[in-house]
Each structure stands twice: as structure tokens, then as C-alpha cells.
mmCIF file of C-alpha atoms in Angstrom:
data_model
loop_
_atom_site.group_PDB
_atom_site.id
_atom_site.type_symbol
_atom_site.label_atom_id
_atom_site.label_comp_id
_atom_site.label_asym_id
_atom_site.label_seq_id
_atom_site.Cartn_x
_atom_site.Cartn_y
_atom_site.Cartn_z
ATOM 1 C CA MET E 1 -4.320 2.456 -5.320
ATOM 2 C CA LEU E 2 -1.527 2.612 -3.637
ATOM 3 C CA PRO E 3 -2.316 6.095 -1.357
ATOM 4 C CA HIS E 4 -5.170 3.902 0.266
ATOM 5 C CA GLU E 5 -3.266 0.439 0.770
ATOM 6 C CA LYS E 6 -0.824 2.617 3.040
ATOM 7 C CA ALA E 7 -3.652 4.117 4.831
ATOM 8 C CA LEU E 8 -5.523 0.555 5.076
ATOM 9 C CA VAL E 9 -2.173 -0.727 6.838
ATOM 10 C CA GLN E 10 -1.755 1.941 8.456
ATOM 11 C CA ARG E 11 -5.659 2.169 9.951
ATOM 12 C CA LEU E 12 -5.418 -1.214 11.174
ATOM 13 C CA GLN E 13 -1.328 -1.878 12.069
ATOM 14 C CA ASP E 14 -3.084 -3.102 15.458
ATOM 15 C CA ARG E 15 -5.346 -5.318 13.566
ATOM 16 C CA PRO E 16 -6.270 -8.886 12.849
ATOM 17 C CA PHE E 17 -4.911 -7.327 9.365
ATOM 18 C CA ALA E 18 -2.349 -8.157 6.787
ATOM 19 C CA LEU E 19 -2.108 -6.561 3.234
ATOM 20 C CA LEU E 20 -0.236 -9.759 0.476
ATOM 21 C CA GLY E 21 0.745 -8.178 -2.628
ATOM 22 C CA ILE E 22 1.804 -9.853 -5.859
ATOM 23 C CA ASN E 23 4.226 -8.301 -8.312
ATOM 24 C CA ASN E 24 4.701 -10.267 -11.159
ATOM 25 C CA ASP E 25 6.114 -6.547 -13.099
ATOM 26 C CA GLY E 26 9.981 -7.343 -13.256
ATOM 27 C CA ALA E 27 12.962 -9.469 -10.657
ATOM 28 C CA ALA E 28 13.344 -7.964 -7.322
ATOM 29 C CA ALA E 29 16.725 -6.576 -8.076
ATOM 30 C CA GLU E 30 14.293 -3.980 -10.655
ATOM 31 C CA VAL E 31 10.694 -3.766 -8.394
ATOM 32 C CA LEU E 32 12.334 -3.354 -4.372
ATOM 33 C CA PRO E 33 14.076 0.298 -4.948
ATOM 34 C CA ARG E 34 10.524 1.711 -6.463
ATOM 35 C CA PHE E 35 8.829 -0.121 -3.132
ATOM 36 C CA LYS E 36 11.076 1.809 -1.185
ATOM 37 C CA LYS E 37 10.140 4.316 -3.076
ATOM 38 C CA GLU E 38 6.393 4.434 -2.622
ATOM 39 C CA GLY E 39 6.402 3.443 0.789
ATOM 40 C CA ILE E 40 5.215 0.087 -0.019
ATOM 41 C CA THR E 41 5.694 -1.584 3.446
ATOM 42 C CA TRP E 42 3.969 -4.667 3.950
ATOM 43 C CA ARG E 43 4.634 -8.380 2.381
ATOM 44 C CA ASN E 44 4.912 -8.729 -2.333
ATOM 45 C CA ALA E 45 5.740 -11.873 -3.573
ATOM 46 C CA ILE E 46 7.689 -10.374 -6.433
ATOM 47 C CA GLU E 47 6.840 -13.385 -9.082
ATOM 48 C CA PRO E 48 7.193 -12.805 -13.445
ATOM 49 C CA GLY E 49 6.390 -15.193 -15.007
ATOM 50 C CA GLU E 50 4.524 -18.072 -16.068
ATOM 51 C CA ASN E 51 4.173 -20.090 -13.068
ATOM 52 C CA SER E 52 3.527 -16.830 -10.636
ATOM 53 C CA LEU E 53 1.231 -16.743 -7.945
ATOM 54 C CA ALA E 54 -1.062 -14.360 -9.820
ATOM 55 C CA SER E 55 -1.424 -16.800 -12.475
ATOM 56 C CA GLN E 56 -2.097 -19.651 -10.586
ATOM 57 C CA TRP E 57 -4.825 -17.720 -9.077
ATOM 58 C CA ASN E 58 -5.827 -16.416 -12.504
ATOM 59 C CA VAL E 59 -5.239 -13.100 -12.484
ATOM 60 C CA THR E 60 -6.572 -11.775 -15.434
ATOM 61 C CA GLY E 61 -6.218 -7.967 -15.164
ATOM 62 C CA TYR E 62 -4.983 -5.463 -12.146
ATOM 63 C CA PRO E 63 -5.873 -4.619 -9.683
ATOM 64 C CA HIS E 64 -7.532 -8.137 -8.595
ATOM 65 C CA LEU E 65 -8.349 -7.944 -5.257
ATOM 66 C CA TYR E 66 -9.146 -11.352 -2.889
ATOM 67 C CA LEU E 67 -10.155 -10.353 0.713
ATOM 68 C CA VAL E 68 -9.766 -13.543 2.620
ATOM 69 C CA ASP E 69 -10.997 -13.904 6.073
ATOM 70 C CA ALA E 70 -9.707 -15.078 9.428
ATOM 71 C CA THR E 71 -10.348 -18.550 8.451
ATOM 72 C CA GLY E 72 -8.273 -18.671 5.092
ATOM 73 C CA LYS E 73 -11.894 -18.357 3.263
ATOM 74 C CA ILE E 74 -12.014 -15.805 0.389
ATOM 75 C CA ARG E 75 -14.932 -14.264 0.933
ATOM 76 C CA HIS E 76 -14.993 -10.810 -1.451
ATOM 77 C CA HIS E 77 -13.293 -11.017 -4.720
ATOM 78 C CA TRP E 78 -12.982 -7.691 -7.281
ATOM 79 C CA LEU E 79 -11.151 -7.492 -10.715
ATOM 80 C CA GLY E 80 -10.973 -3.574 -10.501
ATOM 81 C CA SER E 81 -11.166 -1.709 -7.387
ATOM 82 C CA PRO E 82 -14.472 -1.757 -5.453
ATOM 83 C CA GLY E 83 -13.639 1.877 -3.895
ATOM 84 C CA ASP E 84 -12.437 2.816 -1.061
ATOM 85 C CA GLU E 85 -15.577 2.786 0.838
ATOM 86 C CA VAL E 86 -16.559 -0.443 -0.025
ATOM 87 C CA LEU E 87 -13.243 -1.817 0.582
ATOM 88 C CA ASP E 88 -12.855 -0.258 3.670
ATOM 89 C CA GLN E 89 -16.413 -1.345 4.870
ATOM 90 C CA LYS E 90 -16.055 -5.107 3.784
ATOM 91 C CA THR E 91 -12.476 -5.215 5.926
ATOM 92 C CA ASP E 92 -13.830 -3.552 8.543
ATOM 93 C CA GLU E 93 -16.528 -6.697 8.539
ATOM 94 C CA LEU E 94 -13.881 -9.259 8.644
ATOM 95 C CA VAL E 95 -11.348 -7.434 10.739
ATOM 96 C CA ALA E 96 -14.233 -7.124 13.449
ATOM 97 C CA GLU E 97 -15.110 -11.160 12.909
ATOM 98 C CA ALA E 98 -11.295 -12.094 13.673
ATOM 99 C CA LEU E 99 -11.910 -9.655 16.915
ATOM 100 C CA GLN E 100 -14.642 -12.141 17.861
ATOM 101 C CA ARG E 101 -12.951 -15.311 17.627
ATOM 102 C CA LYS E 102 -10.402 -14.480 20.052
#
């Protein structure tokens, strides 16, 4: 999903949108060089271990996606990719809602 995530971040950079990642692939010293190499510019929690955000949110597989609206409510939840078109459509709907709230 990385190419699509990059495109989403770029396309929505001036909109009320944020992509947040939770990475439990290893310690920051191991993960950060890979982020730089792969062009991951959005915020990520790097938390390997039993008490990570991933375990607190009951993540059972990857990718595991939560789409949260401007009020903090989880509006969509997917285990596995819903596909680029669905993700774009649902994200665009929530961005439009956030813009209307301004």
C-alpha cells in the first residue's frame, strides 16, 4: 500500500487529513533508515512489543486500517486493503465533511 499512501498524503497535503502509522517491525534505530529510504514522511509510532498501540487497538493482521473523522470517531475499519478506490472515496467523503465543519 506504500505507493498509494504516498499519493494520498501528497494529494491531501493542504486538506484536513493526516495519515498516521503504527510500526512494530523493530526499534526506531532499525526502522527509521527504512522510512527515509522508502520516503515515508508521515507520523509513525514505532512501538514493538506487547503493550504497543497495535496490541491496544487489537490489530490482528496487516494492513489494518482505521479511518477516523474530524471528531475522532472511527467511521471505517478494514483488516486488509479495501482497495485504492474505496479508500480514496471514503477518505474524500470525510475530508469534505471536515471542510464543511470549518
